[in-house]
């Protein structure tokens, strides 16, 4: 049996079937954390789960779970899988022998393992405590906020309510959703002195209220950083997708004072993906949210500042400084700037779509809406990888998922493995040569008019859910007149700026631009926003890292 638990303190739980090892792990943990955390010890997966159930009933928090891999009846991975149902936010560590490292690596994908420790872990000051310190820090940021969580009250088919929920979810701010016509939603509105005419209402974790907040106001109140700590940095990274996060990690880890500025939420389009299956090191795939969370934590661990809900509207060259202007008139400057603003989904240009966006029509995965799709007929517009991944994700609960592909077949860019799996679920259907001609509905989506591009025939189908993935475009108008772009708005860099071996117009240095450098010295571009980039998560991360290397080279020669 596990030791008795104390509901008044946050728990670190360790389980090992070897009594000597179990006592040794608990001893080392108590020595370091006993004054701040309750260390609970168990000698089997079953008794550890019993302890966790008791902790759950008492309302206790569990911050870290350390489980031995080789246990009879229930091994460490099996225990962690069941423990996730009780405390999904607890950080997970597998204790394993060197011969079992393969199983530990597999567990990274099975239970989203945070770390694995090899036996012996001595000295704990070098091998155990640094790992647990990092995990406790991460838990406190994401799941251990003592003040509770935010509450959002809104109308089911309100576009603004959907935007607020998506903003909080993508920024990993825990919240609970209440419809305004539900009893609890009505009670919260009454407590806030609101009649429900102005929605959404956000009740912050400290009990404050916000009515129809914008992203900047909301970010400030829920604890996200929106204001830079300094006026001047070594490096400003604009955009928080994979390329921007990669640049922030490498910039900060290599000693550059780095600030990352993001308009909405870190992760970009990749952060909205239900599953990324071709990223190196994750053979079973990883969700965009998981990958983004790890990258955020890694960047802040090295000292990078991450600013959220800041709209960048301009870039200026002021001598040796590169200045980024914000929409509120403030600005921040640095020696170098990396543009990593990525791309945004193109809008569907059909009758009625604008009025119903956020009310049944969504761009991208909109993962906060997918639970409501259970048992529903869902339509996805697009045929590339992102659309296919969304179809696979939604097929778990929807009654049917129909992919609408404009061409006669799936795009050549879709991965072969994904194409094969889409054909497997009986609820997924692919309609080629099909486009959406119109959307219909009053306060929410009710019907779609579909047209066969080969025959011209039209058909009306009933649905409340349509997700759009029809390609992407860069949002780079704010760079007009400063940085050279191609006809589609993508930023030109390196050899593309000087195909004839001559420097671009306005170039002031006696060398040609570096590979990822733009037409402005000291300003670089990485990821999807860059012209002729590979448009893949791995390549975006790689370009972010490469851009930092070129930043160093630029600074050394300046």
Coordinates of C-alpha atoms in Angstrom, one line a residue:
X1 CA 0.0 0.0 0.0
X2 CA 1.1 3.6 -0.5
X3 CA 1.8 5.8 2.4
X4 CA -1.0 8.1 3.6
X5 CA -1.5 11.3 1.7
X6 CA -1.9 14.8 2.8
X7 CA -4.5 16.7 0.8
X8 CA -3.2 20.1 2.0
X9 CA 0.0 19.8 0.1
X10 CA 1.0 19.2 -3.5
X11 CA 2.3 15.6 -4.1
X12 CA 5.3 14.1 -5.8
X13 CA 4.5 10.3 -6.2
X14 CA 7.1 7.6 -6.7
X15 CA 6.3 3.9 -7.4
X16 CA 8.8 1.0 -7.5
X17 CA 8.2 -2.6 -6.7
X18 CA 11.7 -3.0 -5.1
X19 CA 11.3 -1.7 -1.5
X20 CA 14.9 -0.7 -1.2
X21 CA 14.8 1.3 -4.4
X22 CA 11.4 2.8 -3.5
X23 CA 12.7 4.0 -0.1
X24 CA 15.9 5.4 -1.7
X25 CA 14.0 7.4 -4.3
X26 CA 11.6 8.8 -1.7
X27 CA 14.5 9.6 0.6
X28 CA 16.3 11.6 -2.0
X29 CA 13.1 13.4 -3.0
X30 CA 12.2 14.3 0.6
X31 CA 15.7 15.6 1.2
X32 CA 15.3 18.2 -1.5
X33 CA 11.5 18.8 -1.7
X34 CA 10.1 17.6 1.6
X35 CA 9.6 21.1 3.0
X36 CA 7.4 22.2 0.1
X37 CA 5.9 19.0 -1.3
X38 CA 4.3 15.8 0.1
X39 CA 6.4 12.8 -1.2
X40 CA 4.2 9.7 -1.5
X41 CA 5.7 6.3 -2.0
X42 CA 4.1 3.2 -3.4
X43 CA 5.4 -0.3 -4.2
X44 CA 3.1 -1.3 -7.0
X45 CA 1.2 0.3 -9.8
X46 CA -2.1 -0.8 -8.2
X47 CA -1.4 0.8 -4.8
X48 CA -0.1 3.9 -6.5
X49 CA -3.4 4.3 -8.5
X50 CA -5.3 3.7 -5.3
X51 CA -3.4 6.6 -3.7
X52 CA -4.0 8.8 -6.7
X53 CA -7.8 8.1 -6.5
X54 CA -7.8 9.2 -2.9
X55 CA -5.8 12.3 -3.7
X56 CA -8.3 13.1 -6.5
X57 CA -11.3 12.8 -4.1
X58 CA -9.6 15.0 -1.6
X59 CA -8.9 17.7 -4.2
X60 CA -5.2 17.4 -3.9
X61 CA -2.7 18.3 -6.7
X62 CA -0.1 15.9 -8.1
X63 CA 2.8 17.6 -9.7
X64 CA 5.2 14.8 -10.7
X65 CA 4.9 11.0 -11.1
X66 CA 8.1 8.8 -11.1
X67 CA 7.4 5.2 -12.1
X68 CA 9.8 2.3 -12.4
X69 CA 9.5 0.5 -15.8
X70 CA 9.9 -3.1 -14.7
X71 CA 7.1 -3.8 -12.2
X72 CA 5.1 -7.1 -12.1
X73 CA 1.4 -7.1 -13.1
X74 CA 1.5 -3.4 -14.2
X75 CA 4.7 -1.9 -15.6
X76 CA 5.6 1.8 -15.4
X77 CA 4.2 2.8 -18.8
X78 CA 0.9 1.0 -18.0
X79 CA 0.7 2.8 -14.7
X80 CA 1.4 6.2 -16.2
X81 CA -1.3 5.6 -18.9
X82 CA -4.0 5.1 -16.2
X83 CA -2.6 7.9 -14.0
X84 CA -3.1 10.3 -16.9
X85 CA -6.9 9.8 -16.5
X86 CA -6.7 11.0 -12.9
X87 CA -4.1 13.8 -13.2
X88 CA -3.5 14.6 -16.8
X89 CA -1.3 17.6 -15.9
X90 CA 1.2 15.7 -13.7
X91 CA 4.7 15.6 -15.2
X92 CA 5.7 12.0 -16.0
X93 CA 9.1 10.3 -15.4
X94 CA 10.1 6.7 -16.1
X95 CA 12.8 5.1 -14.0
X96 CA 14.6 2.5 -16.1
X97 CA 17.7 0.4 -16.5
X98 CA 20.0 1.0 -19.5
X99 CA 18.7 -2.1 -21.2
X100 CA 15.2 -0.7 -21.2
X101 CA 15.9 2.7 -22.8
X102 CA 14.1 1.5 -26.0
X103 CA 10.9 1.1 -24.0
X104 CA 11.5 4.5 -22.4
X105 CA 11.8 6.2 -25.8
X106 CA 8.6 4.4 -27.0
X107 CA 6.9 5.7 -23.9
X108 CA 7.6 9.3 -24.9
X109 CA 4.9 8.9 -27.6
X110 CA 2.6 6.5 -25.6
X111 CA 2.1 8.7 -22.5
X112 CA 3.9 11.9 -23.7
X113 CA 6.7 11.1 -21.2
X114 CA 8.5 14.2 -20.0
X115 CA 11.8 12.5 -19.0
X116 CA 13.3 9.1 -18.3
X117 CA 16.0 8.5 -15.7
X118 CA 18.6 5.7 -15.8
X119 CA 19.4 3.7 -12.7
X120 CA 21.4 4.5 -10.7
X121 CA 20.4 8.2 -10.4
X122 CA 23.3 9.0 -8.0
X123 CA 24.5 11.6 -7.4
X124 CA 20.9 13.1 -7.2
X125 CA 22.4 16.6 -7.2
X126 CA 23.5 16.0 -10.8
X127 CA 21.1 13.4 -12.2
X128 CA 17.8 13.7 -10.3
X129 CA 17.2 17.1 -8.8
X130 CA 17.8 19.2 -12.0
X131 CA 15.2 17.1 -13.9
X132 CA 12.6 17.3 -11.1
X133 CA 13.3 21.1 -10.7
X134 CA 12.5 21.7 -14.3
X135 CA 9.4 19.5 -14.2
X136 CA 8.1 21.3 -11.1
X137 CA 8.7 24.7 -12.7
X138 CA 6.7 23.5 -15.8
X139 CA 3.9 22.1 -13.7
X140 CA 3.5 25.3 -11.7
X141 CA 3.3 27.4 -14.9
X142 CA 0.7 25.2 -16.7
X143 CA -1.2 23.2 -14.1
X144 CA -0.3 24.4 -10.7
X145 CA -1.7 27.8 -10.5
X146 CA -3.2 28.0 -7.0
X147 CA -5.7 30.7 -7.9
X148 CA -7.7 28.3 -10.0
X149 CA -8.7 28.7 -13.6
X150 CA -10.6 31.2 -15.7
X151 CA -14.2 30.9 -16.8
X152 CA -15.7 31.9 -20.1
X153 CA -19.4 32.6 -20.5
X154 CA -20.7 33.1 -24.0
X155 CA -23.3 32.1 -26.6
X156 CA -22.8 28.7 -28.3
X157 CA -22.8 30.3 -31.8
X158 CA -20.9 33.5 -31.0
X159 CA -17.9 34.1 -33.2
X160 CA -16.2 36.2 -30.5
X161 CA -16.8 33.5 -27.9
X162 CA -15.1 31.0 -30.2
X163 CA -12.2 33.4 -30.7
X164 CA -11.7 33.9 -27.0
X165 CA -11.7 30.2 -26.2
X166 CA -9.3 29.5 -29.0
X167 CA -7.0 32.2 -27.8
X168 CA -6.9 30.8 -24.3
X169 CA -6.5 27.3 -25.4
X170 CA -3.7 28.0 -27.8
X171 CA -1.9 30.0 -25.1
X172 CA -2.3 27.1 -22.7
X173 CA -4.4 29.1 -20.3
X174 CA -6.7 26.7 -18.5
X175 CA -10.4 27.7 -18.5
X176 CA -13.9 26.3 -18.2
X177 CA -16.6 27.1 -20.8
X178 CA -20.2 27.9 -19.8
X179 CA -23.0 28.6 -22.3
X180 CA -25.0 31.7 -21.3
X181 CA -28.3 29.7 -21.4
X182 CA -27.0 27.1 -18.9
X183 CA -27.7 27.5 -15.1
X184 CA -24.0 27.9 -14.2
X185 CA -23.5 30.4 -17.0
X186 CA -26.5 32.4 -15.8
X187 CA -25.2 32.4 -12.2
X188 CA -21.9 33.8 -13.3
X189 CA -23.5 36.5 -15.4
X190 CA -25.7 37.5 -12.4
X191 CA -22.7 37.6 -10.1
X192 CA -20.9 39.8 -12.5
X193 CA -23.9 42.2 -12.8
X194 CA -24.4 41.4 -16.5
X195 CA -27.6 40.7 -18.3
X196 CA -26.1 38.6 -21.0
X197 CA -26.5 41.2 -23.8
X198 CA -22.7 41.7 -23.9
X199 CA -20.8 38.5 -24.4
X200 CA -18.4 36.8 -23.9
X201 CA -17.8 37.3 -20.2
X202 CA -14.4 36.2 -18.8
X203 CA -14.0 35.6 -15.1
X204 CA -10.3 35.5 -14.4
X205 CA -8.6 33.2 -12.0
X206 CA -8.4 35.9 -9.4
X207 CA -12.2 36.6 -9.6
X208 CA -12.0 39.7 -11.9
X209 CA -14.3 40.1 -14.8
X210 CA -13.8 41.1 -18.4
X211 CA -16.7 41.8 -20.8
X212 CA -16.0 41.5 -24.5
X213 CA -12.2 41.8 -24.0
X214 CA -9.7 42.2 -26.8
X215 CA -6.7 39.9 -26.9
X216 CA -4.3 42.4 -25.4
X217 CA -6.5 43.1 -22.4
X218 CA -7.3 39.4 -21.9
X219 CA -3.6 38.4 -22.2
X220 CA -2.7 41.0 -19.5
X221 CA -5.3 39.7 -17.1
X222 CA -4.6 36.0 -17.4
X223 CA -0.9 36.3 -16.8
X224 CA 0.6 36.3 -20.3
X225 CA 3.5 38.7 -20.9
X226 CA 2.6 41.6 -23.3
X227 CA 5.2 44.3 -22.5
X228 CA 8.9 44.0 -23.2
X229 CA 11.2 44.3 -20.2
X230 CA 13.8 46.4 -22.1
X231 CA 13.9 48.9 -25.0
X232 CA 16.8 47.3 -26.7
X233 CA 17.8 43.7 -27.4
X234 CA 20.3 41.7 -29.3
X235 CA 17.6 39.9 -31.2
X236 CA 13.8 40.5 -31.9
X237 CA 12.0 37.5 -33.3
X238 CA 8.7 38.4 -35.0
X239 CA 6.4 35.4 -35.0
X240 CA 6.0 32.4 -32.7
X241 CA 5.6 29.5 -35.0
X242 CA 8.2 26.7 -35.3
X243 CA 10.7 28.9 -37.0
X244 CA 10.3 31.7 -34.4
X245 CA 10.4 29.4 -31.4
X246 CA 13.5 27.7 -32.9
X247 CA 15.2 31.0 -33.3
X248 CA 14.2 32.1 -29.7
X249 CA 15.6 28.8 -28.3
X250 CA 18.9 29.0 -30.1
X251 CA 19.3 32.8 -29.7
X252 CA 18.7 32.8 -26.0
X253 CA 20.7 29.6 -25.4
X254 CA 23.7 31.2 -27.2
X255 CA 23.7 34.3 -25.0
X256 CA 21.7 36.7 -27.1
X257 CA 19.2 38.8 -25.3
X258 CA 16.2 37.7 -27.1
X259 CA 12.5 38.7 -27.3
X260 CA 9.9 36.9 -29.3
X261 CA 6.7 38.8 -30.4
X262 CA 3.6 36.9 -31.3
X263 CA 0.3 38.3 -32.6
X264 CA -2.0 35.6 -31.3
X265 CA -0.5 32.5 -29.8
X266 CA 2.8 30.6 -30.2
X267 CA 2.8 27.6 -32.4
X268 CA 1.5 29.2 -35.6
X269 CA -0.4 26.8 -38.0
X270 CA 1.6 23.9 -36.6
X271 CA 0.4 24.6 -33.1
X272 CA -3.2 24.1 -34.4
X273 CA -2.4 20.7 -35.8
X274 CA -4.1 17.8 -34.2
X275 CA -1.2 15.5 -35.1
X276 CA 2.2 16.1 -36.7
X277 CA 3.5 12.7 -37.8
X278 CA 6.6 13.5 -39.8
X279 CA 8.6 15.4 -37.2
X280 CA 11.9 13.7 -36.3
X281 CA 11.9 11.7 -33.1
X282 CA 8.1 11.2 -32.8
X283 CA 7.3 8.0 -34.7
X284 CA 3.7 8.0 -33.4
X285 CA 3.3 11.7 -34.0
X286 CA 2.9 14.6 -31.6
X287 CA 0.2 17.2 -31.4
X288 CA 1.0 20.8 -32.3
X289 CA 0.0 21.9 -28.8
X290 CA 2.4 19.5 -27.2
X291 CA 5.3 20.5 -29.4
X292 CA 4.5 24.2 -28.9
X293 CA 4.3 23.8 -25.1
X294 CA 7.7 22.1 -25.0
X295 CA 9.3 24.7 -27.2
X296 CA 7.8 27.6 -25.2
X297 CA 9.2 26.1 -22.0
X298 CA 12.6 25.5 -23.6
X299 CA 12.8 29.1 -24.8
X300 CA 11.9 30.7 -21.5
X301 CA 14.2 28.3 -19.7
X302 CA 17.1 29.8 -21.6
X303 CA 15.9 33.4 -20.8
X304 CA 14.0 34.4 -23.9
X305 CA 11.1 36.8 -23.4
X306 CA 7.8 35.8 -25.1
X307 CA 5.3 38.5 -25.8
X308 CA 1.7 37.6 -26.7
X309 CA -1.1 39.6 -28.3
X310 CA 1.2 42.2 -29.8
X311 CA 0.5 43.3 -33.4
X312 CA 3.6 44.4 -35.3
X313 CA 2.8 47.1 -37.8
X314 CA 6.2 48.3 -39.1
X315 CA 10.0 47.9 -39.3
X316 CA 12.5 50.7 -39.5
X317 CA 16.2 51.0 -39.9
X318 CA 17.8 53.5 -37.5
X319 CA 21.5 53.4 -38.0
X320 CA 22.8 50.2 -36.4
X321 CA 19.4 49.5 -34.8
X322 CA 16.4 47.7 -36.3
X323 CA 13.2 48.9 -34.8
X324 CA 9.9 47.0 -34.7
X325 CA 6.7 49.1 -34.2
X326 CA 3.5 47.9 -32.5
X327 CA -0.1 48.8 -33.3
X328 CA -0.4 50.8 -30.1
X329 CA 2.5 53.1 -31.1
X330 CA 5.1 51.6 -28.9
X331 CA 8.3 50.0 -30.3
X332 CA 11.3 47.8 -29.4
X333 CA 14.7 47.8 -31.1
X334 CA 17.5 45.4 -31.5
X335 CA 20.8 44.8 -33.3
X336 CA 19.0 42.1 -35.5
X337 CA 15.5 41.0 -36.4
X338 CA 14.3 37.6 -37.5
X339 CA 11.0 37.6 -39.5
X340 CA 9.2 34.3 -38.7
X341 CA 5.6 35.4 -39.2
X342 CA 4.6 32.3 -41.1
X343 CA 1.4 32.2 -43.1
X344 CA -2.4 32.3 -42.5
X345 CA -5.1 30.3 -44.0
X346 CA -6.7 31.8 -47.1
X347 CA -10.3 32.9 -46.7
X348 CA -13.0 31.1 -48.6
X349 CA -14.5 33.5 -51.1
X350 CA -18.1 32.3 -51.3
X351 CA -21.5 33.9 -50.5
X352 CA -22.4 34.0 -46.8
X353 CA -19.1 32.7 -45.4
X354 CA -18.0 35.9 -43.6
X355 CA -21.2 36.2 -41.6
X356 CA -20.9 32.6 -40.4
X357 CA -17.2 32.5 -39.6
X358 CA -16.8 31.4 -36.0
X359 CA -20.4 30.2 -36.0
X360 CA -20.0 26.9 -37.7
X361 CA -17.3 28.0 -40.3
X362 CA -13.8 27.7 -39.0
X363 CA -10.3 28.2 -40.5
X364 CA -7.8 25.6 -39.4
X365 CA -8.5 22.9 -36.8
X366 CA -10.3 25.1 -34.2
X367 CA -9.6 22.3 -31.6
X368 CA -11.8 24.0 -29.0
X369 CA -14.8 23.3 -31.2
X370 CA -14.2 19.7 -32.1
X371 CA -15.8 18.2 -28.9
X372 CA -19.1 19.6 -30.1
X373 CA -18.7 17.7 -33.4
X374 CA -19.4 14.4 -31.7
X375 CA -22.1 12.5 -33.7
X376 CA -22.3 15.3 -36.3
X377 CA -21.7 15.4 -40.0
X378 CA -18.5 17.5 -40.6
X379 CA -17.2 18.9 -43.9
X380 CA -13.5 19.9 -44.5
X381 CA -12.5 22.1 -47.4
X382 CA -9.1 21.2 -48.7
X383 CA -7.0 18.2 -49.6
X384 CA -3.4 18.8 -48.3
X385 CA -1.8 17.3 -45.2
X386 CA -3.4 19.7 -42.7
X387 CA -6.9 18.9 -44.0
X388 CA -6.2 15.2 -43.9
X389 CA -4.9 15.3 -40.4
X390 CA -8.0 17.2 -39.3
X391 CA -10.2 14.6 -41.0
X392 CA -8.4 11.8 -39.1
X393 CA -8.7 13.6 -35.8
X394 CA -12.4 14.4 -36.2
X395 CA -13.2 10.8 -37.4
X396 CA -12.8 9.6 -33.9
X397 CA -16.1 11.1 -32.8
X398 CA -18.0 12.6 -35.7
X399 CA -20.7 10.6 -37.5
X400 CA -19.2 11.4 -40.8
X401 CA -16.3 13.5 -42.1
X402 CA -16.3 14.6 -45.8
X403 CA -13.2 16.0 -47.4
X404 CA -14.0 18.4 -50.3
X405 CA -11.1 18.5 -52.8
X406 CA -11.2 20.9 -55.7
X407 CA -9.1 18.8 -58.0
X408 CA -9.6 15.3 -59.4
X409 CA -7.4 13.8 -56.8
X410 CA -5.5 14.5 -53.6
X411 CA -2.7 17.1 -54.0
X412 CA 0.8 15.7 -54.7
X413 CA 1.9 17.4 -51.5
X414 CA -0.1 15.1 -49.2
X415 CA 2.0 12.4 -47.6
X416 CA 1.5 8.8 -48.9
X417 CA 1.0 7.4 -45.4
X418 CA -1.7 9.9 -44.6
X419 CA -3.5 9.2 -47.9
X420 CA -3.6 5.5 -47.0
X421 CA -5.0 6.1 -43.5
X422 CA -7.7 8.4 -44.7
X423 CA -9.1 5.5 -46.8
X424 CA -9.3 3.3 -43.7
X425 CA -11.9 4.9 -41.3
X426 CA -15.5 4.1 -42.6
X427 CA -16.7 7.6 -41.5
X428 CA -14.3 9.5 -43.8
X429 CA -15.3 10.3 -47.3
X430 CA -13.4 12.1 -50.0
X431 CA -15.3 14.0 -52.7
X432 CA -13.0 15.2 -55.5
X433 CA -13.9 17.8 -58.2
X434 CA -16.0 19.5 -55.5
X435 CA -16.1 23.1 -54.2
X436 CA -18.4 25.1 -51.9
X437 CA -20.5 27.5 -53.8
X438 CA -22.4 29.0 -50.8
X439 CA -23.0 28.6 -47.1
X440 CA -26.4 29.1 -45.5
X441 CA -27.7 29.8 -42.0
X442 CA -29.1 32.4 -39.7
X443 CA -27.3 32.5 -36.4
X444 CA -25.1 29.5 -37.3
X445 CA -24.2 27.3 -40.3
X446 CA -27.0 25.1 -41.4
X447 CA -26.4 24.1 -45.0
X448 CA -23.7 24.1 -47.8
X449 CA -24.2 24.3 -51.5
X450 CA -21.7 22.1 -53.2
X451 CA -20.8 22.1 -56.9
X452 CA -19.1 19.4 -59.0
X453 CA -16.5 21.3 -61.0
X454 CA -16.5 18.5 -63.7
X455 CA -20.2 18.4 -64.4
X456 CA -21.5 21.7 -63.0
X457 CA -24.1 19.9 -60.9
X458 CA -25.0 21.4 -57.5
X459 CA -26.2 19.8 -54.3
X460 CA -27.3 21.2 -50.9
X461 CA -26.2 19.3 -47.8
X462 CA -27.1 19.9 -44.1
X463 CA -24.3 20.5 -41.6
X464 CA -23.4 22.7 -38.8
X465 CA -19.6 22.3 -39.1
X466 CA -17.2 23.3 -41.8
X467 CA -13.4 23.6 -41.4
X468 CA -11.4 25.3 -44.1
X469 CA -7.8 24.4 -45.2
X470 CA -7.3 26.0 -48.6
X471 CA -3.7 27.0 -48.7
X472 CA -2.0 29.9 -47.0
X473 CA -0.7 33.4 -47.6
X474 CA 1.9 35.5 -45.8
X475 CA 0.7 38.6 -43.9
X476 CA 3.6 40.8 -44.8
X477 CA 1.9 44.1 -45.9
X478 CA 3.5 45.8 -42.9
X479 CA 6.9 45.3 -44.6
X480 CA 5.9 47.2 -47.7
X481 CA 8.7 49.7 -48.7
X482 CA 11.2 48.2 -46.2
X483 CA 11.9 44.6 -47.1
X484 CA 11.8 43.1 -50.6
X485 CA 9.1 40.5 -51.2
X486 CA 8.0 38.4 -54.2
X487 CA 4.7 38.8 -56.1
X488 CA 2.8 36.7 -53.5
X489 CA 4.2 38.6 -50.5
X490 CA 6.8 36.1 -49.4
X491 CA 10.1 37.6 -48.1
X492 CA 13.0 37.2 -50.5
X493 CA 16.4 36.3 -49.0
X494 CA 20.0 35.4 -49.9
X495 CA 20.6 34.2 -53.4
X496 CA 17.1 35.2 -54.5
X497 CA 18.0 38.8 -53.9
X498 CA 21.0 38.7 -56.1
X499 CA 20.6 36.1 -58.9
X500 CA 23.0 38.0 -61.1
X501 CA 25.6 38.3 -58.4
X502 CA 24.9 41.9 -57.8
X503 CA 23.6 43.3 -54.4
X504 CA 19.9 44.2 -54.2
X505 CA 18.8 47.8 -54.5
X506 CA 19.6 49.8 -51.4
X507 CA 22.1 47.3 -50.0
X508 CA 24.7 49.2 -48.0
X509 CA 27.4 46.5 -47.3
X510 CA 30.3 45.4 -49.3
X511 CA 29.2 41.8 -49.3
X512 CA 26.1 40.0 -50.6
X513 CA 23.2 39.0 -48.3
X514 CA 23.7 35.9 -46.3
X515 CA 21.5 32.9 -47.1
X516 CA 18.5 33.9 -44.9
X517 CA 19.2 37.6 -44.9
X518 CA 16.7 40.0 -46.4
X519 CA 17.3 43.1 -48.5
X520 CA 17.9 44.9 -45.2
X521 CA 21.2 44.0 -43.5
X522 CA 20.7 42.5 -40.1
X523 CA 17.1 41.5 -40.8
X524 CA 16.6 37.8 -41.5
X525 CA 13.6 35.6 -42.5
X526 CA 13.0 32.0 -41.5
X527 CA 10.2 29.5 -42.0
X528 CA 7.1 29.7 -44.2
X529 CA 7.2 33.5 -44.6
X530 CA 10.4 33.1 -46.6
X531 CA 10.1 32.8 -50.4
X532 CA 10.8 29.3 -51.7
X533 CA 10.9 27.7 -48.2
X534 CA 10.1 24.0 -47.7
X535 CA 6.8 24.7 -45.8
X536 CA 7.5 21.9 -43.2
X537 CA 7.8 22.1 -39.5
X538 CA 11.3 20.5 -39.3
X539 CA 12.7 22.8 -42.0
X540 CA 11.2 25.9 -40.2
X541 CA 12.8 24.9 -36.9
X542 CA 16.1 24.4 -38.8
X543 CA 15.9 27.8 -40.5
X544 CA 15.2 29.4 -37.2
X545 CA 18.4 27.9 -35.8
X546 CA 20.4 28.8 -39.0
X547 CA 19.1 32.4 -38.8
X548 CA 20.6 32.7 -35.3
X549 CA 24.0 31.4 -36.6
X550 CA 23.9 34.1 -39.3
X551 CA 22.9 36.7 -36.7
X552 CA 26.1 35.9 -34.9
X553 CA 28.1 36.3 -38.1
X554 CA 26.4 39.6 -38.8
X555 CA 27.2 40.9 -35.2
X556 CA 30.8 39.8 -35.4
X557 CA 31.3 41.8 -38.6
X558 CA 29.4 44.9 -37.6

